[in-house]
Short mmCIF file of C-alpha atoms and ligand atoms in Angstrom, two decimals:
data_model
loop_
_atom_site.label_atom_id
_atom_site.label_comp_id
_atom_site.label_asym_id
_atom_site.label_seq_id
_atom_site.Cartn_x
_atom_site.Cartn_y
_atom_site.Cartn_z
CA MET A 1 0.00 0.00 0.00
CA LEU A 2 1.22 3.47 -0.91
CA THR A 3 -0.18 6.56 0.82
CA ILE A 4 0.54 9.93 -0.73
CA HIS A 5 -0.24 12.69 1.74
CA ASP A 6 -1.48 16.18 0.89
CA ILE A 7 -1.49 15.70 -2.87
CA LYS A 8 -3.38 18.37 -4.83
CA VAL A 9 -6.28 17.41 -7.11
CA TRP A 10 -5.32 18.85 -10.52
CA ASP A 11 -8.53 20.77 -11.27
CA THR A 12 -10.22 21.50 -7.93
CA GLY A 13 -7.05 22.31 -5.99
CA GLU A 14 -8.28 20.24 -3.03
CA ARG A 15 -5.58 18.58 -0.91
CA ILE A 16 -6.22 14.90 -0.24
CA ASP A 17 -4.49 11.74 0.93
CA LEU A 18 -4.36 9.21 -1.90
CA ILE A 19 -4.08 5.51 -1.15
CA VAL A 20 -2.90 3.33 -4.03
CA ASP A 21 -2.99 -0.44 -4.12
CA ASP A 22 0.22 -2.45 -4.07
CA ALA A 23 2.10 -2.50 -7.33
CA ASP A 24 1.74 -5.63 -9.42
CA PRO A 25 5.41 -6.74 -9.60
CA ALA A 26 4.84 -8.41 -12.97
CA ARG A 27 3.69 -5.17 -14.50
CA SER A 28 5.25 -2.30 -12.57
CA LEU A 29 8.39 -0.38 -13.26
CA VAL A 30 10.06 1.25 -10.25
CA GLU A 31 13.11 3.42 -10.83
CA PRO A 32 16.19 2.68 -8.70
CA GLY A 33 15.78 4.31 -5.29
CA ALA A 34 12.11 5.16 -5.90
CA LYS A 35 9.28 4.29 -3.52
CA ALA A 36 6.39 2.02 -4.41
CA SER A 37 4.91 1.57 -0.94
CA GLY A 38 4.76 3.26 2.46
CA ASP A 39 4.06 6.93 3.12
CA ILE A 40 5.05 9.83 0.89
CA ASP A 41 4.76 13.58 1.29
CA GLY A 42 2.76 14.57 -1.79
CA SER A 43 2.53 18.28 -1.06
CA ALA A 44 4.58 19.13 -4.19
CA LEU A 45 2.50 16.83 -6.41
CA ILE A 46 -0.76 16.97 -8.35
CA VAL A 47 -2.95 13.99 -9.15
CA ALA A 48 -4.42 14.10 -12.65
CA PRO A 49 -6.14 11.70 -15.06
CA GLY A 50 -3.55 9.53 -16.82
CA LEU A 51 -1.79 11.15 -19.76
CA ALA A 52 -2.75 9.64 -23.12
CA ASP A 53 -0.84 9.80 -26.41
CA PRO A 54 -2.81 9.27 -29.64
CA HIS A 55 0.28 8.91 -31.82
CA VAL A 56 3.20 6.54 -31.11
CA HIS A 57 5.41 4.31 -33.27
CA PHE A 58 6.64 1.26 -31.37
CA ARG A 59 8.25 -0.39 -34.47
CA ASP A 60 7.10 -3.86 -33.41
CA PRO A 61 6.88 -6.09 -35.40
CA GLY A 62 9.57 -5.59 -37.99
CA GLN A 63 11.95 -2.92 -36.74
CA THR A 64 12.76 -4.00 -33.21
CA ALA A 65 16.27 -2.55 -33.35
CA LYS A 66 14.53 0.83 -33.09
CA GLU A 67 11.95 -0.02 -30.39
CA THR A 68 9.81 -2.90 -29.14
CA MET A 69 6.41 -3.02 -27.52
CA ARG A 70 8.22 -3.52 -24.20
CA THR A 71 10.66 -0.61 -24.48
CA GLY A 72 8.02 1.66 -25.95
CA ALA A 73 5.59 0.82 -23.16
CA ALA A 74 8.27 1.48 -20.53
CA ALA A 75 9.04 4.84 -22.15
CA ALA A 76 5.34 5.73 -22.07
CA ALA A 77 5.01 4.83 -18.39
CA ALA A 78 8.12 6.85 -17.52
CA GLY A 79 6.64 9.82 -19.35
CA GLY A 80 3.45 9.72 -17.27
CA TYR A 81 1.28 8.04 -19.91
CA THR A 82 -1.35 5.48 -18.99
CA ARG A 83 -2.57 4.90 -22.56
CA VAL A 84 -1.11 5.20 -26.05
CA LEU A 85 -2.41 4.65 -29.57
CA VAL A 86 -0.04 2.52 -31.67
CA MET A 87 0.33 3.59 -35.33
CA PRO A 88 0.03 0.88 -38.02
CA ASN A 89 3.19 1.51 -40.09
CA THR A 90 4.86 -1.62 -38.74
CA ILE A 91 6.47 -4.28 -40.97
CA PRO A 92 4.28 -6.01 -42.00
CA ALA A 93 1.83 -3.12 -42.02
CA ALA A 94 -1.16 -3.48 -39.69
CA ASP A 95 -3.74 -3.63 -42.48
CA GLY A 96 -5.73 -6.61 -41.20
CA ARG A 97 -4.40 -9.09 -43.78
CA ASP A 98 -2.52 -12.29 -43.01
CA ILE A 99 1.23 -12.43 -43.62
CA GLU A 100 0.78 -15.06 -46.35
CA VAL A 101 -0.70 -12.41 -48.63
CA GLN A 102 1.45 -9.39 -47.87
CA GLU A 103 5.02 -8.10 -47.86
CA ALA A 104 5.88 -9.39 -44.41
CA GLY A 105 9.61 -8.54 -44.21
CA ALA A 106 11.51 -9.30 -41.02
CA GLY A 107 8.32 -8.93 -39.03
CA GLY A 108 6.85 -11.93 -40.85
CA ASP A 109 9.36 -14.23 -39.15
CA GLN A 110 8.60 -12.59 -35.82
CA LEU A 111 4.90 -13.33 -36.28
CA ARG A 112 5.50 -16.94 -37.41
CA LYS A 113 7.73 -17.54 -34.39
CA VAL A 114 4.91 -16.77 -31.96
CA GLY A 115 2.30 -18.48 -34.12
CA VAL A 116 0.16 -15.59 -35.36
CA ARG A 117 -0.67 -14.71 -38.95
CA ASN A 118 -1.52 -11.08 -38.65
CA THR A 119 0.03 -7.91 -37.21
CA LEU A 120 -3.17 -6.71 -35.52
CA ASP A 121 -3.56 -10.13 -33.91
CA TYR A 122 0.11 -10.05 -32.83
CA LEU A 123 -0.25 -6.62 -31.22
CA GLN A 124 -3.59 -7.37 -29.63
CA ARG A 125 -2.26 -10.58 -28.05
CA TYR A 126 1.30 -9.35 -27.46
CA GLU A 127 1.19 -9.68 -23.68
CA GLN A 128 -0.30 -13.16 -23.81
CA LEU A 129 2.13 -14.34 -26.52
CA HIS A 130 5.18 -13.06 -24.65
CA GLY A 131 4.03 -13.79 -21.10
CA VAL A 132 4.44 -10.18 -20.03
CA ARG A 133 2.30 -7.35 -18.70
CA LEU A 134 3.16 -3.94 -20.11
CA PRO A 135 3.12 -0.87 -17.83
CA VAL A 136 0.79 1.10 -20.13
CA ARG A 137 -2.55 0.48 -21.79
CA TYR A 138 -2.49 0.61 -25.56
CA ASP A 139 -5.03 0.69 -28.36
CA LEU A 140 -4.49 -0.08 -32.05
CA THR A 141 -4.84 1.59 -35.44
CA VAL A 142 -5.44 -0.10 -38.80
CA CYS A 143 -3.98 1.17 -42.08
CA ALA A 144 -6.26 3.12 -44.41
CA SER A 145 -4.77 1.37 -47.44
CA ILE A 146 -3.65 -2.19 -48.10
CA GLY A 147 0.05 -2.44 -47.31
CA ARG A 148 -0.15 1.31 -46.54
CA ALA A 149 0.60 1.65 -50.24
CA GLY A 150 -2.16 4.17 -51.01
CA LYS A 151 -3.65 2.12 -53.87
CA LEU A 152 -6.60 0.22 -52.40
CA PRO A 153 -8.53 0.82 -49.17
CA THR A 154 -8.26 -1.79 -46.42
CA HIS A 155 -11.27 -4.09 -46.01
CA PRO A 156 -13.44 -3.73 -42.89
CA ALA A 157 -14.02 -7.49 -43.18
CA ASP A 158 -10.30 -7.91 -42.38
CA TYR A 159 -10.31 -5.71 -39.29
CA VAL A 160 -13.71 -5.38 -37.57
CA ARG A 161 -12.99 -8.48 -35.49
CA PHE A 162 -10.24 -6.48 -33.77
CA MET A 163 -12.75 -3.83 -32.64
CA GLU A 164 -14.39 -3.81 -29.25
CA HIS A 165 -17.75 -2.68 -30.56
CA PRO A 166 -17.93 -3.07 -34.33
CA ALA A 167 -20.79 -1.01 -35.70
CA GLY A 168 -23.90 -3.14 -36.09
CA THR A 169 -22.92 -5.68 -33.41
CA ALA A 170 -23.76 -5.60 -29.73
CA SER A 171 -20.40 -6.73 -28.38
CA PRO A 172 -16.98 -7.98 -29.49
CA ALA A 173 -18.21 -11.52 -28.88
CA ASP A 174 -20.63 -11.15 -31.78
CA ALA A 175 -17.85 -10.41 -34.21
CA ASP A 176 -15.58 -13.08 -32.77
CA ALA A 177 -18.15 -15.83 -32.50
CA GLU A 178 -18.39 -16.16 -36.27
CA ASP A 179 -14.79 -17.17 -36.79
CA GLY A 180 -14.48 -18.98 -33.49
CA ASN A 181 -11.92 -16.52 -32.17
CA ALA A 182 -11.90 -16.85 -28.40
CA ASN A 183 -9.90 -13.71 -28.08
CA ASP A 184 -12.42 -11.43 -26.40
CA GLU A 185 -10.17 -10.35 -23.59
CA ALA A 186 -7.38 -9.19 -25.90
CA VAL A 187 -9.95 -7.37 -28.03
CA ARG A 188 -11.31 -5.58 -24.98
CA GLU A 189 -7.86 -4.73 -23.64
CA HIS A 190 -6.30 -3.51 -26.88
CA PRO A 191 -9.10 -2.61 -29.27
CA LEU A 192 -8.75 -1.18 -32.73
CA ARG A 193 -9.64 2.50 -32.35
CA ALA A 194 -8.79 4.35 -35.56
CA ILE A 195 -7.87 4.21 -39.24
CA SER A 196 -4.66 5.88 -40.48
CA ASP A 197 -1.98 5.73 -43.17
CA ASP A 198 0.26 7.80 -40.89
CA GLY A 199 3.58 8.54 -42.52
CA SER A 200 1.64 9.33 -45.68
CA ALA A 201 -1.57 11.20 -46.36
CA ILE A 202 -4.50 9.08 -47.52
CA THR A 203 -4.41 9.19 -51.30
CA GLU A 204 -7.06 10.96 -53.33
CA ALA A 205 -8.00 7.71 -55.07
CA ILE A 206 -9.14 5.94 -51.91
CA LEU A 207 -10.23 8.85 -49.68
CA ASP A 208 -13.99 8.52 -50.15
CA GLY A 209 -13.84 4.75 -49.77
CA VAL A 210 -11.88 5.03 -46.53
CA LEU A 211 -14.26 7.66 -45.15
CA ALA A 212 -17.25 5.47 -46.02
CA ASP A 213 -15.62 2.59 -44.09
CA ALA A 214 -14.87 4.96 -41.22
CA LYS A 215 -18.52 5.97 -41.03
CA ALA A 216 -19.72 2.38 -41.28
CA THR A 217 -17.38 1.11 -38.57
CA GLY A 218 -17.53 4.20 -36.34
CA LEU A 219 -13.73 4.61 -36.35
CA PRO A 220 -12.18 8.09 -36.72
CA VAL A 221 -9.68 8.70 -39.52
CA LEU A 222 -6.32 10.03 -38.37
CA GLU A 223 -4.74 11.93 -41.23
CA HIS A 224 -1.03 12.52 -41.74
CA CYS A 225 -1.95 15.80 -43.36
CA GLU A 226 0.84 16.68 -45.77
CA HIS A 227 2.16 15.23 -48.99
CA HIS A 228 5.41 15.81 -50.87
CA ASP A 229 7.44 13.63 -53.18
CA SER A 230 10.80 15.20 -52.36
CA GLY A 231 12.50 17.52 -49.89
CA ALA A 232 14.03 16.91 -46.46
CA ILE A 233 13.41 20.04 -44.37
CA ASN A 234 11.15 23.09 -44.42
CA GLU A 235 11.50 25.25 -47.54
CA GLY A 236 12.93 28.61 -46.51
CA ALA A 237 16.10 30.45 -45.58
CA VAL A 238 17.52 27.44 -43.74
CA SER A 239 16.99 24.99 -46.61
CA LYS A 240 18.60 27.51 -48.99
CA LYS A 241 21.54 28.08 -46.67
CA LEU A 242 22.15 24.34 -46.30
CA GLY A 243 21.53 23.61 -49.98
CA ILE A 244 18.95 20.95 -49.09
CA GLU A 245 15.73 20.61 -51.05
CA GLY A 246 12.87 22.14 -49.09
CA ILE A 247 9.29 21.07 -48.39
CA PRO A 248 6.83 23.98 -48.91
CA SER A 249 4.40 24.63 -46.06
CA SER A 250 1.58 24.53 -48.65
CA THR A 251 1.99 20.71 -48.72
CA GLU A 252 0.13 20.64 -45.40
CA LEU A 253 -2.60 23.11 -46.30
CA ALA A 254 -3.40 21.19 -49.50
CA ILE A 255 -4.30 17.99 -47.62
CA VAL A 256 -6.06 19.82 -44.77
CA GLU A 257 -8.27 21.74 -47.22
CA ARG A 258 -9.00 18.61 -49.25
CA ASP A 259 -10.02 16.72 -46.11
CA ILE A 260 -12.13 19.55 -44.69
CA GLU A 261 -14.16 19.36 -47.89
CA ALA A 262 -14.34 15.58 -47.48
CA ALA A 263 -15.56 15.94 -43.88
CA ARG A 264 -18.24 18.37 -45.10
CA ARG A 265 -19.24 16.00 -47.91
CA THR A 266 -19.30 12.76 -45.89
CA GLY A 267 -19.79 13.73 -42.24
CA ALA A 268 -16.91 11.41 -41.26
CA HIS A 269 -14.70 12.44 -38.33
CA ILE A 270 -11.25 13.42 -39.57
CA HIS A 271 -8.50 14.04 -37.03
CA PHE A 272 -5.47 15.94 -38.34
CA GLN A 273 -2.19 14.66 -37.00
CA HIS A 274 0.82 16.79 -36.06
CA VAL A 275 -0.42 20.07 -37.59
CA SER A 276 2.43 22.56 -37.95
CA THR A 277 1.62 25.58 -40.17
CA VAL A 278 -0.15 28.94 -39.87
CA ASP A 279 -2.40 28.32 -42.86
CA ALA A 280 -3.46 24.82 -41.83
CA PHE A 281 -4.45 26.08 -38.37
CA ASP A 282 -6.48 28.88 -39.98
CA ALA A 283 -8.31 26.37 -42.19
CA ILE A 284 -9.04 24.08 -39.23
CA ARG A 285 -10.17 27.04 -37.12
CA ARG A 286 -12.69 27.99 -39.82
CA ALA A 287 -13.89 24.39 -40.26
CA LYS A 288 -14.49 24.05 -36.53
CA ALA A 289 -16.39 27.35 -36.44
CA GLU A 290 -18.59 25.87 -39.15
CA GLY A 291 -19.26 22.84 -36.96
CA LEU A 292 -17.54 20.29 -39.22
CA PRO A 293 -16.41 17.02 -37.59
CA VAL A 294 -12.69 17.78 -37.52
CA THR A 295 -10.19 17.70 -34.66
CA CYS A 296 -6.43 18.13 -34.56
CA GLU A 297 -3.26 17.56 -32.64
CA THR A 298 0.17 19.10 -32.65
CA ALA A 299 3.42 17.78 -31.17
CA PRO A 300 5.86 19.21 -28.60
CA HIS A 301 8.57 19.85 -31.22
CA TYR A 302 6.36 22.15 -33.33
CA LEU A 303 5.75 24.21 -30.18
CA ALA A 304 9.36 24.29 -29.02
CA LEU A 305 11.45 24.40 -32.21
CA CYS A 306 11.58 25.91 -35.71
CA ASP A 307 13.65 25.21 -38.80
CA GLU A 308 16.47 27.48 -37.56
CA ASP A 309 17.07 24.88 -34.84
CA ILE A 310 18.14 22.41 -37.52
CA LEU A 311 21.39 24.38 -37.73
CA LYS A 312 22.02 23.36 -34.12
CA TYR A 313 20.51 19.88 -33.89
CA GLY A 314 20.96 18.52 -37.42
CA ALA A 315 19.18 15.22 -38.11
CA MET A 316 17.95 15.10 -34.48
CA ALA A 317 15.56 17.85 -35.58
CA LYS A 318 14.45 16.12 -38.78
CA MET A 319 10.89 14.86 -38.85
CA ASN A 320 7.80 14.73 -41.05
CA PRO A 321 6.16 17.23 -41.23
CA PRO A 322 9.40 19.19 -40.89
CA LEU A 323 10.04 21.88 -38.30
CA ARG A 324 8.57 25.00 -39.89
CA SER A 325 9.32 28.72 -39.62
CA GLU A 326 9.40 30.70 -36.39
CA ALA A 327 6.11 32.31 -37.51
CA ASP A 328 4.57 28.82 -37.82
CA ARG A 329 5.90 27.90 -34.37
CA ARG A 330 4.23 30.97 -32.88
CA ALA A 331 1.02 30.16 -34.75
CA THR A 332 1.11 26.65 -33.28
CA ILE A 333 1.26 28.06 -29.75
CA ALA A 334 -1.55 30.51 -30.59
CA ALA A 335 -3.66 27.64 -31.95
CA VAL A 336 -3.17 25.76 -28.67
CA ALA A 337 -4.06 28.87 -26.68
CA ASP A 338 -7.29 29.59 -28.60
CA GLY A 339 -8.51 25.98 -28.59
CA THR A 340 -8.00 25.19 -32.29
CA VAL A 341 -5.60 22.44 -31.19
CA ASP A 342 -7.57 19.75 -29.37
CA MET A 343 -4.69 17.71 -28.03
CA ILE A 344 -0.95 17.11 -27.96
CA ALA A 345 0.58 13.93 -29.37
CA THR A 346 4.25 13.00 -29.25
CA ASP A 347 4.59 11.23 -32.63
CA HIS A 348 7.19 9.16 -30.72
CA ALA A 349 9.33 7.84 -33.60
CA PRO A 350 12.46 5.94 -32.54
CA HIS A 351 15.39 5.36 -34.89
CA THR A 352 18.84 3.86 -34.28
CA ALA A 353 21.86 6.11 -33.72
CA ALA A 354 23.44 4.85 -36.96
CA GLU A 355 20.34 5.81 -38.96
CA LYS A 356 20.29 9.32 -37.54
CA GLN A 357 24.02 9.72 -38.25
CA ALA A 358 23.38 9.39 -41.97
CA GLY A 359 23.21 13.18 -42.28
CA LEU A 360 20.37 15.64 -42.66
CA ALA A 361 19.46 14.73 -46.23
CA ASP A 362 19.46 10.94 -45.72
CA ALA A 363 18.54 10.32 -42.07
CA PRO A 364 15.02 8.97 -41.48
CA ASN A 365 12.27 11.29 -40.23
CA GLY A 366 11.17 11.35 -36.63
CA ILE A 367 12.19 11.89 -33.02
CA ILE A 368 11.27 10.19 -29.75
CA GLY A 369 9.00 12.12 -27.43
CA LEU A 370 7.31 10.16 -24.66
CA GLU A 371 9.81 10.68 -21.86
CA CYS A 372 10.10 14.45 -22.01
CA ALA A 373 6.85 15.60 -23.67
CA TYR A 374 5.21 16.86 -20.49
CA GLY A 375 8.21 18.95 -19.43
CA VAL A 376 8.79 20.39 -22.92
CA CYS A 377 5.11 21.33 -23.30
CA ARG A 378 4.99 22.83 -19.83
CA LYS A 379 8.06 24.96 -20.58
CA VAL A 380 6.74 26.25 -23.89
CA LEU A 381 3.05 26.58 -23.03
CA VAL A 382 2.63 27.07 -19.27
CA GLU A 383 5.85 28.86 -18.29
CA SER A 384 5.34 31.21 -21.24
CA GLY A 385 1.85 32.04 -20.00
CA ALA A 386 0.06 30.76 -23.13
CA ILE A 387 -2.08 28.31 -21.11
CA ASN A 388 -2.34 27.14 -17.51
CA ASP A 389 -1.46 23.79 -15.92
CA GLU A 390 -5.08 22.62 -16.01
CA ARG A 391 -5.37 23.22 -19.76
CA LEU A 392 -2.17 21.24 -20.33
CA ILE A 393 -3.79 18.23 -18.62
CA GLU A 394 -6.85 18.63 -20.84
CA LEU A 395 -4.59 18.60 -23.93
CA MET A 396 -2.41 15.69 -22.83
CA ALA A 397 -4.93 13.52 -20.96
CA LEU A 398 -8.64 14.27 -21.42
CA ALA A 399 -8.85 15.00 -25.16
CA PRO A 400 -6.65 12.12 -26.42
CA GLU A 401 -8.40 9.69 -24.06
CA ARG A 402 -11.75 10.72 -25.57
CA LEU A 403 -10.45 10.49 -29.15
CA MET A 404 -9.62 6.86 -28.37
CA GLY A 405 -13.17 6.31 -27.11
CA HIS A 406 -12.47 6.25 -23.37
CA THR A 407 -13.83 8.18 -20.42
CA PRO A 408 -11.00 9.89 -18.54
CA THR A 409 -10.78 9.27 -14.79
CA ASP A 410 -12.42 12.11 -12.84
CA VAL A 411 -10.74 12.40 -9.45
CA ALA A 412 -13.35 14.82 -8.05
CA THR A 413 -16.19 12.39 -8.83
CA LEU A 414 -14.30 9.49 -7.27
CA LEU A 415 -13.85 11.57 -4.13
CA ASN A 416 -17.50 12.59 -3.98
CA ASN A 417 -18.62 9.00 -4.43
CA SER A 418 -16.28 7.46 -1.92
CA ALA A 419 -15.15 9.89 0.75
CA ALA A 420 -17.30 11.45 3.41
CA CYS A 421 -16.67 15.13 3.90
CA ALA A 422 -14.09 15.72 6.59
CA THR A 423 -11.31 18.19 7.19
CA LYS A 424 -9.12 16.36 4.72
CA ARG A 425 -10.58 13.73 2.47
CA VAL A 426 -8.94 10.41 1.74
CA LEU A 427 -9.27 8.70 -1.65
CA ASP A 428 -8.60 5.01 -1.15
CA LEU A 429 -8.38 3.45 -4.60
CA ARG A 430 -8.89 -0.02 -3.10
CA GLN A 431 -12.40 1.07 -2.09
CA VAL A 432 -13.72 2.78 -5.23
CA GLU A 433 -16.59 1.32 -7.20
CA HIS A 434 -14.78 0.35 -10.42
CA PRO A 435 -11.08 0.25 -9.46
CA GLU A 436 -10.16 -1.34 -12.79
CA THR A 437 -11.10 1.88 -14.61
CA VAL A 438 -9.03 4.32 -12.56
CA ASP A 439 -5.96 5.62 -14.42
CA LEU A 440 -3.94 8.45 -12.89
CA THR A 441 -0.71 10.35 -13.36
CA LEU A 442 1.05 11.97 -10.43
CA ILE A 443 3.08 15.01 -11.47
CA ASP A 444 5.65 17.12 -9.68
CA THR A 445 4.92 20.38 -11.50
CA GLY A 446 7.83 22.16 -9.81
CA ARG A 447 10.47 19.46 -10.31
CA ARG A 448 13.53 20.83 -12.09
CA TRP A 449 15.32 18.25 -14.18
CA THR A 450 17.64 17.93 -17.15
CA VAL A 451 16.74 15.73 -20.11
CA ASP A 452 19.27 12.90 -20.37
CA SER A 453 18.37 10.53 -23.17
CA SER A 454 20.94 7.98 -21.97
CA SER A 455 18.58 7.28 -19.04
CA PHE A 456 15.50 6.79 -21.25
CA HIS A 457 13.62 3.50 -21.33
CA SER A 458 13.06 3.90 -25.06
CA LYS A 459 15.65 2.26 -27.31
CA GLY A 460 15.70 5.53 -29.21
CA ARG A 461 18.10 8.34 -28.34
CA ASN A 462 16.98 10.53 -31.23
CA THR A 463 15.84 13.70 -29.51
CA PRO A 464 16.86 17.33 -29.92
CA PHE A 465 15.87 17.96 -26.27
CA ASP A 466 18.89 16.24 -24.71
CA GLY A 467 20.36 18.57 -22.11
CA TRP A 468 17.28 20.81 -21.95
CA GLU A 469 16.47 22.04 -18.47
CA LEU A 470 12.79 21.59 -17.73
CA THR A 471 10.43 22.18 -14.85
CA GLY A 472 7.68 19.64 -14.23
CA ARG A 473 7.86 15.88 -14.50
CA PRO A 474 5.42 12.99 -14.08
CA VAL A 475 6.61 10.89 -11.12
CA ALA A 476 4.14 7.98 -11.00
CA THR A 477 1.37 6.34 -12.99
CA VAL A 478 -1.55 4.30 -11.76
CA ILE A 479 -3.49 1.92 -14.00
CA GLY A 480 -6.62 0.18 -12.78
CA SER A 481 -5.98 1.68 -9.31
CA LYS A 482 -2.57 -0.06 -9.09
CA LEU A 483 0.82 1.62 -9.19
CA VAL A 484 2.59 0.67 -12.42
CA TYR A 485 5.38 3.24 -12.55
CA SER A 486 7.26 5.16 -9.86
CA ARG A 487 10.10 7.58 -9.57
CA LEU A 488 8.54 8.87 -6.33
CA ALA A 489 11.13 10.26 -3.94
CA ALA A 490 13.93 9.37 -6.36
CA GLN A 491 16.00 12.00 -8.16
ZN1 ZN B 501 2.68 11.33 -39.32
#
């Protein structure tokens, strides 16, 4: 049992004592020197609903030198996340087809070894297949196109059985019963929650077909909203100075405008991933004012960095979409402040050191983000005065949790339902009505720390934020009322 005294409830400001059930040793991750039981002074901490990230790449199956489900999950827990949404650009791609009929690559052998024929099945049953419990909840995404090749839309018949509540059926059992799949628990624990060709925009040829499937299945479409056939960094003074072919910012607006029209035409929910430019934010702002079913996210790096930072960080600051101009960076912060941005996603994208050393033109796109996202966002958004601490929790916990179809934990309601009014209330998570649903992040908002990627749980070290001094760090996560991660009382 762990009792955290005098912890502040993130939104009401009330001070409470929080009692958390014993950590499950098979699932929990406790940093060296950290506490997982006993009594702790929580007066410097807030308790908030668990952070949720709607955009991570865990590279498993197929590219496990970059990351695995285990290392990615550990990185998420250490960053304060209780749930993540896994993108489908694995190898083989998570398009619902069996490996016999697709380009399976190295991941095909991985799947055969554990006796599954399909990437979605592999991911859904990962814990069971490997005899592990991961310290974060995760949901799944299916590709929009077969093989993520942009030519033909994926078939709902291939993927609805991986959904918790496929449209038109009462429960997952209905969908599973037909093919005799006794996999209900895995479906419930790691359901398919969205459709995306992330890494590429959905092609014009299949867009209407994908949106029709999205409407029929009830899944949102997550759009990687930019397209370019060449270029490595943002087009502008920096690309000219370095002599590297640039990517115009209009590549983002073109897809955003196309999809806003598609949302108007079809009524399907389109969520724009990692939006990064002035003009795209303006278009989304107008679409939302019109009441169209669009939402959007941005990522910490578009708030904290611009293309001038490439001169300092090189390939560690190369991602897709690229870091844009300083004016775009400021517009991104303004779009967060005025509510155009619904949520913050990390786009956690691990690569090996060797890959990132290939130089700016040739290195792969992407940076890791899970283990420093909260601190980076707090520095850029809260310390600058653009938003307050409560809004940051809404952006990093409530909104992404809802996008994935979940109800975020409401600490105030738990307190009202379980604790009689006294001078100081006690929330005992062992006594609440549905303990299995309670996911929390404990954050030391005043903790000063220096980003040191060598201490990360991720396999990736590809971050431009190494050495950054930040204030504010998640120190524990609770899933299903049990402690799963702790750096409490450790440095
Ligand atoms: Zn993307």
